[in-house]
PDB file of C-alpha atoms in Angstrom:
ATOM      1  CA  MET O 862       0.000   0.000   0.000  1.00 56.00           C
ATOM      2  CA  SER O 863       1.224   3.498  -0.809  1.00 84.00           C
ATOM      3  CA  ALA O 864       0.055   6.363   1.395  1.00 95.00           C
ATOM      4  CA  LEU O 865      -0.761   9.769  -0.032  1.00 98.00           C
ATOM      5  CA  THR O 866      -0.311  12.634   2.415  1.00 98.00           C
ATOM      6  CA  VAL O 867      -2.323  15.799   1.812  1.00 98.00           C
ATOM      7  CA  ALA O 868      -2.429  19.123   3.623  1.00 99.00           C
ATOM      8  CA  ALA O 869      -5.331  21.573   3.990  1.00 99.00           C
ATOM      9  CA  VAL O 870      -4.348  25.079   5.082  1.00 99.00           C
ATOM     10  CA  ALA O 871      -6.260  27.614   7.200  1.00 99.00           C
ATOM     11  CA  ALA O 872      -4.388  30.932   7.151  1.00 98.00           C
ATOM     12  CA  ASN O 873      -4.895  34.651   6.710  1.00 98.00           C
ATOM     13  CA  PHE O 874      -3.648  36.135   3.441  1.00 98.00           C
ATOM     14  CA  GLY O 875      -3.955  39.809   2.553  1.00 97.00           C
ATOM     15  CA  ARG O 876      -2.684  42.217  -0.066  1.00 98.00           C
ATOM     16  CA  ASP O 877       1.064  41.880   0.649  1.00 97.00           C
ATOM     17  CA  LEU O 878       2.333  39.334  -1.872  1.00 98.00           C
ATOM     18  CA  ASP O 879       5.864  39.164  -0.479  1.00 98.00           C
ATOM     19  CA  ASP O 880       4.458  38.351   2.954  1.00 98.00           C
ATOM     20  CA  ALA O 881       2.196  35.726   1.394  1.00 98.00           C
ATOM     21  CA  PHE O 882       5.065  34.032  -0.390  1.00 98.00           C
ATOM     22  CA  ALA O 883       7.194  34.042   2.764  1.00 98.00           C
ATOM     23  CA  ARG O 884       4.446  32.264   4.689  1.00 98.00           C
ATOM     24  CA  ILE O 885       3.678  29.899   1.812  1.00 98.00           C
ATOM     25  CA  GLU O 886       7.336  28.866   1.771  1.00 98.00           C
ATOM     26  CA  ILE O 887       7.181  27.983   5.477  1.00 98.00           C
ATOM     27  CA  VAL O 888       4.022  25.920   4.954  1.00 98.00           C
ATOM     28  CA  LEU O 889       5.466  24.080   1.962  1.00 98.00           C
ATOM     29  CA  ASP O 890       8.762  23.341   3.678  1.00 98.00           C
ATOM     30  CA  ASP O 891       6.853  21.786   6.581  1.00 98.00           C
ATOM     31  CA  ALA O 892       4.605  19.844   4.224  1.00 98.00           C
ATOM     32  CA  ARG O 893       7.596  18.502   2.359  1.00 98.00           C
ATOM     33  CA  ALA O 894       9.231  17.450   5.620  1.00 98.00           C
ATOM     34  CA  ARG O 895       6.053  15.576   6.545  1.00 98.00           C
ATOM     35  CA  GLY O 896       6.057  13.707   3.231  1.00 98.00           C
ATOM     36  CA  ALA O 897       3.058  15.484   1.735  1.00 98.00           C
ATOM     37  CA  SER O 898       2.317  15.321  -1.977  1.00 98.00           C
ATOM     38  CA  LEU O 899      -0.558  17.822  -2.168  1.00 99.00           C
ATOM     39  CA  VAL O 900      -1.010  21.149  -0.359  1.00 99.00           C
ATOM     40  CA  VAL O 901      -4.257  23.098  -0.699  1.00 99.00           C
ATOM     41  CA  LEU O 902      -4.053  26.809   0.142  1.00 99.00           C
ATOM     42  CA  PRO O 903      -7.114  29.062   0.521  1.00 99.00           C
ATOM     43  CA  GLU O 904      -9.105  31.127  -1.914  1.00 98.00           C
ATOM     44  CA  ALA O 905      -7.398  34.487  -2.532  1.00 98.00           C
ATOM     45  CA  THR O 906      -4.032  33.327  -1.198  1.00 98.00           C
ATOM     46  CA  LEU O 907      -2.232  35.616  -3.650  1.00 98.00           C
ATOM     47  CA  GLY O 908      -3.439  39.128  -2.905  1.00 98.00           C
ATOM     48  CA  GLY O 909      -6.287  38.558  -0.471  1.00 98.00           C
ATOM     49  CA  TYR O 910     -10.056  38.547  -0.819  1.00 97.00           C
ATOM     50  CA  LEU O 911     -12.632  41.337  -1.039  1.00 95.00           C
ATOM     51  CA  THR O 912     -13.052  43.545   2.016  1.00 93.00           C
ATOM     52  CA  ASN O 913     -16.821  43.123   2.189  1.00 89.00           C
ATOM     53  CA  LEU O 914     -19.701  41.294   0.524  1.00 87.00           C
ATOM     54  CA  SER O 915     -22.503  43.641   1.456  1.00 74.00           C
ATOM     55  CA  GLY O 916     -22.997  44.935  -2.066  1.00 64.00           C
ATOM     56  CA  SER O 917     -22.748  48.510  -0.800  1.00 64.00           C
ATOM     57  CA  GLY O 918     -19.866  50.716   0.241  1.00 64.00           C
ATOM     58  CA  ALA O 919     -16.297  50.744  -0.961  1.00 74.00           C
ATOM     59  CA  VAL O 920     -14.648  47.412  -1.745  1.00 84.00           C
ATOM     60  CA  SER O 921     -10.876  47.003  -1.792  1.00 88.00           C
ATOM     61  CA  LEU O 922      -9.908  44.821  -4.739  1.00 90.00           C
ATOM     62  CA  PRO O 923      -6.916  42.476  -4.816  1.00 96.00           C
ATOM     63  CA  PRO O 924      -4.185  42.831  -7.413  1.00 96.00           C
ATOM     64  CA  ALA O 925      -5.183  41.285 -10.728  1.00 96.00           C
ATOM     65  CA  LEU O 926      -2.642  38.641 -11.771  1.00 98.00           C
ATOM     66  CA  ASP O 927      -1.979  36.589 -14.891  1.00 98.00           C
ATOM     67  CA  VAL O 928      -2.073  32.790 -14.568  1.00 98.00           C
ATOM     68  CA  ASP O 929       1.036  32.764 -16.785  1.00 97.00           C
ATOM     69  CA  GLY O 930       2.608  35.654 -14.892  1.00 98.00           C
ATOM     70  CA  PRO O 931       5.525  35.935 -12.467  1.00 98.00           C
ATOM     71  CA  GLU O 932       3.479  35.362  -9.305  1.00 98.00           C
ATOM     72  CA  VAL O 933       2.198  31.949 -10.413  1.00 98.00           C
ATOM     73  CA  LYS O 934       5.687  31.055 -11.638  1.00 98.00           C
ATOM     74  CA  ARG O 935       7.023  32.042  -8.210  1.00 98.00           C
ATOM     75  CA  LEU O 936       4.438  29.781  -6.565  1.00 98.00           C
ATOM     76  CA  ALA O 937       5.488  26.934  -8.858  1.00 98.00           C
ATOM     77  CA  GLY O 938       9.121  27.482  -7.923  1.00 98.00           C
ATOM     78  CA  LEU O 939       8.242  27.155  -4.238  1.00 98.00           C
ATOM     79  CA  ALA O 940       6.109  24.071  -4.926  1.00 98.00           C
ATOM     80  CA  GLY O 941       8.964  22.044  -6.385  1.00 98.00           C
ATOM     81  CA  ASP O 942       7.976  18.388  -6.098  1.00 98.00           C
ATOM     82  CA  LEU O 943       4.661  19.200  -4.394  1.00 98.00           C
ATOM     83  CA  VAL O 944       1.303  19.762  -6.053  1.00 98.00           C
ATOM     84  CA  VAL O 945       0.032  23.085  -4.702  1.00 99.00           C
ATOM     85  CA  THR O 946      -3.335  24.740  -5.272  1.00 99.00           C
ATOM     86  CA  ALA O 947      -4.056  28.373  -4.397  1.00 99.00           C
ATOM     87  CA  GLY O 948      -6.522  31.144  -5.106  1.00 98.00           C
ATOM     88  CA  MET O 949      -5.893  34.487  -6.808  1.00 98.00           C
ATOM     89  CA  CYS O 950      -7.608  37.306  -8.659  1.00 98.00           C
ATOM     90  CA  GLU O 951      -7.030  36.629 -12.362  1.00 98.00           C
ATOM     91  CA  ALA O 952      -6.844  39.337 -14.994  1.00 96.00           C
ATOM     92  CA  ASP O 953      -8.015  38.401 -18.492  1.00 95.00           C
ATOM     93  CA  GLY O 954      -7.799  41.703 -20.294  1.00 94.00           C
ATOM     94  CA  ALA O 955     -10.229  44.032 -18.541  1.00 93.00           C
ATOM     95  CA  VAL O 956     -12.127  41.110 -16.986  1.00 96.00           C
ATOM     96  CA  ARG O 957     -11.388  39.732 -13.510  1.00 97.00           C
ATOM     97  CA  TYR O 958     -12.051  36.220 -12.261  1.00 98.00           C
ATOM     98  CA  ASN O 959     -11.836  34.647  -8.825  1.00 98.00           C
ATOM     99  CA  THR O 960      -9.463  31.875  -9.842  1.00 98.00           C
ATOM    100  CA  ALA O 961      -7.643  28.853  -8.457  1.00 98.00           C
ATOM    101  CA  VAL O 962      -4.455  27.431  -9.921  1.00 99.00           C
ATOM    102  CA  ALA O 963      -2.677  24.121  -9.425  1.00 99.00           C
ATOM    103  CA  VAL O 964       1.092  24.044  -9.891  1.00 98.00           C
ATOM    104  CA  THR O 965       4.211  21.988  -9.420  1.00 98.00           C
ATOM    105  CA  GLY O 966       7.798  22.961 -10.007  1.00 98.00           C
ATOM    106  CA  GLU O 967       7.217  21.995 -13.646  1.00 97.00           C
ATOM    107  CA  GLY O 968       4.618  24.740 -14.024  1.00 98.00           C
ATOM    108  CA  LEU O 969       0.865  25.184 -14.285  1.00 98.00           C
ATOM    109  CA  LEU O 970      -1.290  22.043 -14.100  1.00 98.00           C
ATOM    110  CA  GLY O 971      -4.814  23.415 -13.982  1.00 98.00           C
ATOM    111  CA  VAL O 972      -7.002  26.500 -13.636  1.00 98.00           C
ATOM    112  CA  HIS O 973     -10.515  26.944 -12.249  1.00 98.00           C
ATOM    113  CA  ARG O 974     -12.572  30.127 -12.404  1.00 98.00           C
ATOM    114  CA  LYS O 975     -15.184  30.360  -9.643  1.00 98.00           C
ATOM    115  CA  VAL O 976     -18.605  29.677 -11.117  1.00 98.00           C
ATOM    116  CA  HIS O 977     -20.997  30.537  -8.276  1.00 98.00           C
ATOM    117  CA  GLN O 978     -20.813  34.021  -6.779  1.00 96.00           C
ATOM    118  CA  PRO O 979     -22.314  34.868  -3.383  1.00 95.00           C
ATOM    119  CA  LEU O 980     -23.844  38.128  -2.252  1.00 89.00           C
ATOM    120  CA  GLY O 981     -21.950  41.090  -3.779  1.00 87.00           C
ATOM    121  CA  GLU O 982     -19.051  39.164  -5.309  1.00 94.00           C
ATOM    122  CA  GLY O 983     -20.464  39.426  -8.824  1.00 93.00           C
ATOM    123  CA  ALA O 984     -19.852  43.173  -8.748  1.00 92.00           C
ATOM    124  CA  SER O 985     -16.092  42.509  -8.630  1.00 94.00           C
ATOM    125  CA  TYR O 986     -15.644  39.304 -10.647  1.00 96.00           C
ATOM    126  CA  ASP O 987     -17.020  37.665 -13.749  1.00 97.00           C
ATOM    127  CA  ALA O 988     -18.190  34.073 -13.354  1.00 98.00           C
ATOM    128  CA  GLY O 989     -16.384  31.028 -14.675  1.00 98.00           C
ATOM    129  CA  GLY O 990     -18.288  28.490 -16.718  1.00 97.00           C
ATOM    130  CA  SER O 991     -17.040  24.932 -16.133  1.00 98.00           C
ATOM    131  CA  PHE O 992     -15.690  22.254 -13.799  1.00 98.00           C
ATOM    132  CA  GLU O 993     -12.928  20.055 -15.182  1.00 98.00           C
ATOM    133  CA  ALA O 994     -10.663  17.456 -13.573  1.00 98.00           C
ATOM    134  CA  PHE O 995      -7.018  17.045 -14.574  1.00 98.00           C
ATOM    135  CA  GLU O 996      -4.057  14.782 -13.967  1.00 98.00           C
ATOM    136  CA  THR O 997      -1.372  15.639 -11.408  1.00 98.00           C
ATOM    137  CA  PRO O 998       1.493  13.728  -9.789  1.00 98.00           C
ATOM    138  CA  ALA O 999      -0.756  13.375  -6.713  1.00 98.00           C
ATOM    139  CA  GLY O1000      -3.660  11.902  -8.694  1.00 98.00           C
ATOM    140  CA  ARG O1001      -6.560  13.153 -10.779  1.00 98.00           C
ATOM    141  CA  ILE O1002      -7.962  16.215  -9.040  1.00 98.00           C
ATOM    142  CA  GLY O1003     -10.672  18.798  -9.483  1.00 98.00           C
ATOM    143  CA  MET O1004     -10.835  22.289  -8.012  1.00 99.00           C
ATOM    144  CA  MET O1005     -13.621  24.530  -6.835  1.00 98.00           C
ATOM    145  CA  ILE O1006     -13.844  27.778  -4.908  1.00 99.00           C
ATOM    146  CA  CYS O1007     -15.922  28.448  -1.792  1.00 98.00           C
ATOM    147  CA  TYR O1008     -19.592  28.955  -2.749  1.00 98.00           C
ATOM    148  CA  ASP O1009     -19.165  26.445  -5.584  1.00 98.00           C
ATOM    149  CA  LYS O1010     -19.441  23.679  -2.977  1.00 98.00           C
ATOM    150  CA  ALA O1011     -22.970  24.745  -1.991  1.00 98.00           C
ATOM    151  CA  PHE O1012     -24.141  23.325  -5.327  1.00 98.00           C
ATOM    152  CA  PRO O1013     -24.078  19.502  -5.619  1.00 97.00           C
ATOM    153  CA  GLU O1014     -23.605  19.773  -9.371  1.00 97.00           C
ATOM    154  CA  SER O1015     -20.139  21.293  -8.913  1.00 98.00           C
ATOM    155  CA  ALA O1016     -18.584  18.335  -7.145  1.00 98.00           C
ATOM    156  CA  ARG O1017     -20.608  15.836  -9.166  1.00 98.00           C
ATOM    157  CA  SER O1018     -19.321  17.333 -12.420  1.00 98.00           C
ATOM    158  CA  LEU O1019     -15.748  16.864 -11.213  1.00 98.00           C
ATOM    159  CA  ALA O1020     -16.412  13.312 -10.026  1.00 98.00           C
ATOM    160  CA  VAL O1021     -18.020  12.396 -13.355  1.00 98.00           C
ATOM    161  CA  ASP O1022     -14.898  13.798 -15.017  1.00 98.00           C
ATOM    162  CA  GLY O1023     -12.822  11.317 -13.046  1.00 98.00           C
ATOM    163  CA  ALA O1024     -11.615  13.366 -10.084  1.00 98.00           C
ATOM    164  CA  ASP O1025     -10.520  11.176  -7.173  1.00 98.00           C
ATOM    165  CA  ILE O1026      -9.494  14.214  -5.108  1.00 99.00           C
ATOM    166  CA  ILE O1027     -11.439  17.471  -4.907  1.00 99.00           C
ATOM    167  CA  CYS O1028      -9.664  20.574  -3.623  1.00 99.00           C
ATOM    168  CA  CYS O1029     -12.002  23.267  -2.339  1.00 99.00           C
ATOM    169  CA  MET O1030     -10.434  26.677  -1.628  1.00 99.00           C
ATOM    170  CA  SER O1031     -12.478  29.163   0.365  1.00 98.00           C
ATOM    171  CA  ALA O1032     -12.685  32.582   1.952  1.00 98.00           C
ATOM    172  CA  TRP O1033     -15.752  31.456   3.879  1.00 98.00           C
ATOM    173  CA  PRO O1034     -16.871  33.971   6.497  1.00 97.00           C
ATOM    174  CA  ALA O1035     -18.894  33.660   9.656  1.00 97.00           C
ATOM    175  CA  ALA O1036     -22.516  34.757   9.669  1.00 95.00           C
ATOM    176  CA  ARG O1037     -23.032  38.492   9.282  1.00 89.00           C
ATOM    177  CA  THR O1038     -26.317  38.512  11.221  1.00 90.00           C
ATOM    178  CA  ASN O1039     -26.633  37.220  14.775  1.00 89.00           C
ATOM    179  CA  PRO O1040     -22.903  36.419  14.990  1.00 88.00           C
ATOM    180  CA  THR O1041     -21.602  34.243  17.815  1.00 93.00           C
ATOM    181  CA  PRO O1042     -18.422  34.958  19.803  1.00 93.00           C
ATOM    182  CA  ASP O1043     -17.322  31.330  19.379  1.00 96.00           C
ATOM    183  CA  LEU O1044     -16.825  30.419  15.712  1.00 97.00           C
ATOM    184  CA  ALA O1045     -17.434  26.770  16.544  1.00 97.00           C
ATOM    185  CA  ASP O1046     -21.067  27.699  17.290  1.00 97.00           C
ATOM    186  CA  ASP O1047     -21.523  29.834  14.179  1.00 97.00           C
ATOM    187  CA  ARG O1048     -24.160  28.601  11.754  1.00 97.00           C
ATOM    188  CA  TRP O1049     -21.972  29.357   8.757  1.00 97.00           C
ATOM    189  CA  THR O1050     -19.201  27.232  10.275  1.00 98.00           C
ATOM    190  CA  ARG O1051     -21.688  24.380  10.542  1.00 98.00           C
ATOM    191  CA  ARG O1052     -22.708  24.847   6.913  1.00 98.00           C
ATOM    192  CA  PHE O1053     -19.074  24.890   5.802  1.00 98.00           C
ATOM    193  CA  ASP O1054     -18.452  21.589   7.583  1.00 98.00           C
ATOM    194  CA  LEU O1055     -21.666  19.990   6.361  1.00 98.00           C
ATOM    195  CA  TYR O1056     -20.941  20.802   2.734  1.00 98.00           C
ATOM    196  CA  ASP O1057     -17.434  19.365   3.024  1.00 98.00           C
ATOM    197  CA  ARG O1058     -18.671  16.083   4.461  1.00 98.00           C
ATOM    198  CA  ALA O1059     -21.692  15.737   2.208  1.00 98.00           C
ATOM    199  CA  ARG O1060     -19.813  16.413  -1.024  1.00 98.00           C
ATOM    200  CA  ALA O1061     -17.104  13.902  -0.119  1.00 98.00           C
ATOM    201  CA  LEU O1062     -19.687  11.218   0.692  1.00 98.00           C
ATOM    202  CA  GLU O1063     -21.975  11.919  -2.283  1.00 98.00           C
ATOM    203  CA  ASN O1064     -19.126  11.562  -4.731  1.00 98.00           C
ATOM    204  CA  GLN O1065     -16.944   9.075  -2.829  1.00 98.00           C
ATOM    205  CA  VAL O1066     -13.807  11.166  -3.222  1.00 98.00           C
ATOM    206  CA  LEU O1067     -11.024  12.456  -1.026  1.00 99.00           C
ATOM    207  CA  TRP O1068     -11.993  16.030  -0.135  1.00 99.00           C
ATOM    208  CA  VAL O1069      -9.364  18.624   0.826  1.00 99.00           C
ATOM    209  CA  SER O1070     -10.836  21.899   2.078  1.00 99.00           C
ATOM    210  CA  ALA O1071      -8.763  25.041   2.749  1.00 99.00           C
ATOM    211  CA  ASN O1072     -10.025  28.360   4.084  1.00 99.00           C
ATOM    212  CA  GLN O1073      -8.940  31.817   5.074  1.00 98.00           C
ATOM    213  CA  SER O1074      -8.686  32.483   8.825  1.00 98.00           C
ATOM    214  CA  GLY O1075      -8.723  35.603  10.966  1.00 98.00           C
ATOM    215  CA  THR O1076     -10.300  38.793   9.644  1.00 97.00           C
ATOM    216  CA  PHE O1077     -10.066  40.911   6.517  1.00 96.00           C
ATOM    217  CA  GLY O1078     -12.043  44.091   6.027  1.00 93.00           C
ATOM    218  CA  SER O1079     -15.490  43.453   7.451  1.00 92.00           C
ATOM    219  CA  LEU O1080     -15.177  39.665   7.143  1.00 95.00           C
ATOM    220  CA  ARG O1081     -14.366  37.140   9.865  1.00 97.00           C
ATOM    221  CA  PHE O1082     -13.373  33.762   8.457  1.00 98.00           C
ATOM    222  CA  VAL O1083     -14.233  30.393  10.006  1.00 98.00           C
ATOM    223  CA  ALA O1084     -10.918  28.602   9.189  1.00 98.00           C
ATOM    224  CA  SER O1085     -11.976  24.919   9.582  1.00 98.00           C
ATOM    225  CA  ALA O1086      -9.554  23.518   6.998  1.00 99.00           C
ATOM    226  CA  LYS O1087      -9.985  19.782   6.804  1.00 99.00           C
ATOM    227  CA  VAL O1088      -9.448  16.499   4.989  1.00 99.00           C
ATOM    228  CA  VAL O1089     -12.531  14.300   4.527  1.00 98.00           C
ATOM    229  CA  ASP O1090     -12.496  10.713   3.337  1.00 98.00           C
ATOM    230  CA  SER O1091     -14.803   9.113   0.789  1.00 98.00           C
ATOM    231  CA  GLY O1092     -17.211   8.060   3.538  1.00 98.00           C
ATOM    232  CA  GLY O1093     -17.697  11.621   4.728  1.00 98.00           C
ATOM    233  CA  ASP O1094     -15.569  11.207   7.845  1.00 98.00           C
ATOM    234  CA  ILE O1095     -13.190  13.994   8.858  1.00 98.00           C
ATOM    235  CA  LEU O1096      -9.639  12.657   8.946  1.00 98.00           C
ATOM    236  CA  ALA O1097      -8.012  15.885  10.129  1.00 98.00           C
ATOM    237  CA  THR O1098      -9.106  19.459  10.807  1.00 98.00           C
ATOM    238  CA  THR O1099      -7.699  22.717  12.094  1.00 98.00           C
ATOM    239  CA  GLY O1100     -10.985  23.543  13.793  1.00 98.00           C
ATOM    240  CA  THR O1101     -11.745  27.249  13.814  1.00 98.00           C
ATOM    241  CA  ALA O1102      -8.090  28.186  14.293  1.00 98.00           C
ATOM    242  CA  PRO O1103      -5.349  28.801  11.748  1.00 98.00           C
ATOM    243  CA  GLY O1104      -3.104  25.845  11.004  1.00 98.00           C
ATOM    244  CA  VAL O1105      -2.596  22.923   8.655  1.00 98.00           C
ATOM    245  CA  ALA O1106      -4.622  19.714   8.676  1.00 99.00           C
ATOM    246  CA  TYR O1107      -2.572  16.704   7.519  1.00 98.00           C
ATOM    247  CA  ALA O1108      -3.910  13.276   6.635  1.00 98.00           C
ATOM    248  CA  SER O1109      -2.399  10.216   4.988  1.00 98.00           C
ATOM    249  CA  VAL O1110      -4.507   7.736   3.035  1.00 98.00           C
ATOM    250  CA  ASP O1111      -4.069   4.827   0.683  1.00 98.00           C
ATOM    251  CA  LEU O1112      -6.128   6.517  -2.003  1.00 98.00           C
ATOM    252  CA  ALA O1113      -6.729   3.468  -4.194  1.00 97.00           C
ATOM    253  CA  ALA O1114      -7.736   1.311  -1.220  1.00 97.00           C
ATOM    254  CA  MET O1115      -9.999   4.004   0.233  1.00 98.00           C
ATOM    255  CA  LEU O1116     -11.795   4.637  -3.059  1.00 98.00           C
ATOM    256  CA  GLY O1117     -12.021   0.935  -3.823  1.00 97.00           C
ATOM    257  CA  ALA O1118     -13.620   0.160  -0.474  1.00 97.00           C
ATOM    258  CA  ALA O1119     -16.073   3.045  -0.744  1.00 97.00           C
ATOM    259  CA  ARG O1120     -17.131   2.121  -4.260  1.00 96.00           C
ATOM    260  CA  ALA O1121     -17.168  -1.674  -3.909  1.00 96.00           C
ATOM    261  CA  GLY O1122     -20.829  -1.843  -2.941  1.00 93.00           C
ATOM    262  CA  MET O1123     -22.930   1.252  -3.492  1.00 95.00           C
ATOM    263  CA  PHE O1124     -20.915   3.113  -6.132  1.00 97.00           C
ATOM    264  CA  HIS O1125     -22.823   6.357  -6.467  1.00 97.00           C
ATOM    265  CA  LEU O1126     -21.526   7.349  -9.893  1.00 97.00           C
ATOM    266  CA  ARG O1127     -22.340   3.916 -11.331  1.00 97.00           C
ATOM    267  CA  ASP O1128     -25.791   3.850  -9.759  1.00 97.00           C
ATOM    268  CA  ARG O1129     -26.905   7.267 -11.008  1.00 96.00           C
ATOM    269  CA  ARG O1130     -30.023   7.475 -13.206  1.00 96.00           C
ATOM    270  CA  PRO O1131     -29.345  10.549 -15.371  1.00 94.00           C
ATOM    271  CA  ASP O1132     -32.428   9.980 -17.515  1.00 94.00           C
ATOM    272  CA  SER O1133     -34.581  10.548 -14.436  1.00 96.00           C
ATOM    273  CA  TYR O1134     -33.083  13.921 -13.532  1.00 94.00           C
ATOM    274  CA  LEU O1135     -34.120  17.347 -14.703  1.00 90.00           C
ATOM    275  CA  ASP O1136     -31.580  19.039 -16.953  1.00 79.00           C
ATOM    276  CA  ALA O1137     -31.800  22.337 -15.060  1.00 64.00           C
TER     277      ALA O1137
END
């Protein structure tokens, strides 16, 4: 049996790219020392997220980067033999996307543009239009960003496309109304955790969920980075604190056991489902 070690990161990333890269390097060095193959960093790792989602008032925008630009190349250089996923604001001409990239030291492996946009995010970003899995040295993975995971079709599309590992990168905040002092009791924390577990179980995949932590602008993030197995059980979590959740699995054995009886993808009845 060959174990695959993955890491899900809960950390606070803002506008300072040099600071971000310094902290990414520390995380990746530790992951490498622990024998990890895949490290999932949060949404908006490179340049930070939006300062509010209220849809009113001034919003500080992150720097718009090119997926073929120097910042992604710098991330790839730090990744080396690791597969690393991270979020950024992507510039495509005058259009901006909330984007995730996957890299190794060899370069860019995959790109995902966030499809589903919560609250006021659509005022700052255009929406992506697809979910596609791709091959990496750590296995066939798919990526999604934050609110994407609230829609079962997102993860199912990736699973149908052959993803064995789904990396979900978030800047998931606590509830804005009736907030609780303890993030562990926050209803948006509970939703974050429920989506992670349900999507892993529905699609019988290894689920690696990263999130921003701390505060940024008016937002308070729930952290809660975690690794969830194909049965929906949490293998490792940071809880509502910053940190890195590590888990090691025999991926082939885990997927084989989960899919040996009730294999959800095989047992689907697409002809019975509505198209929209």
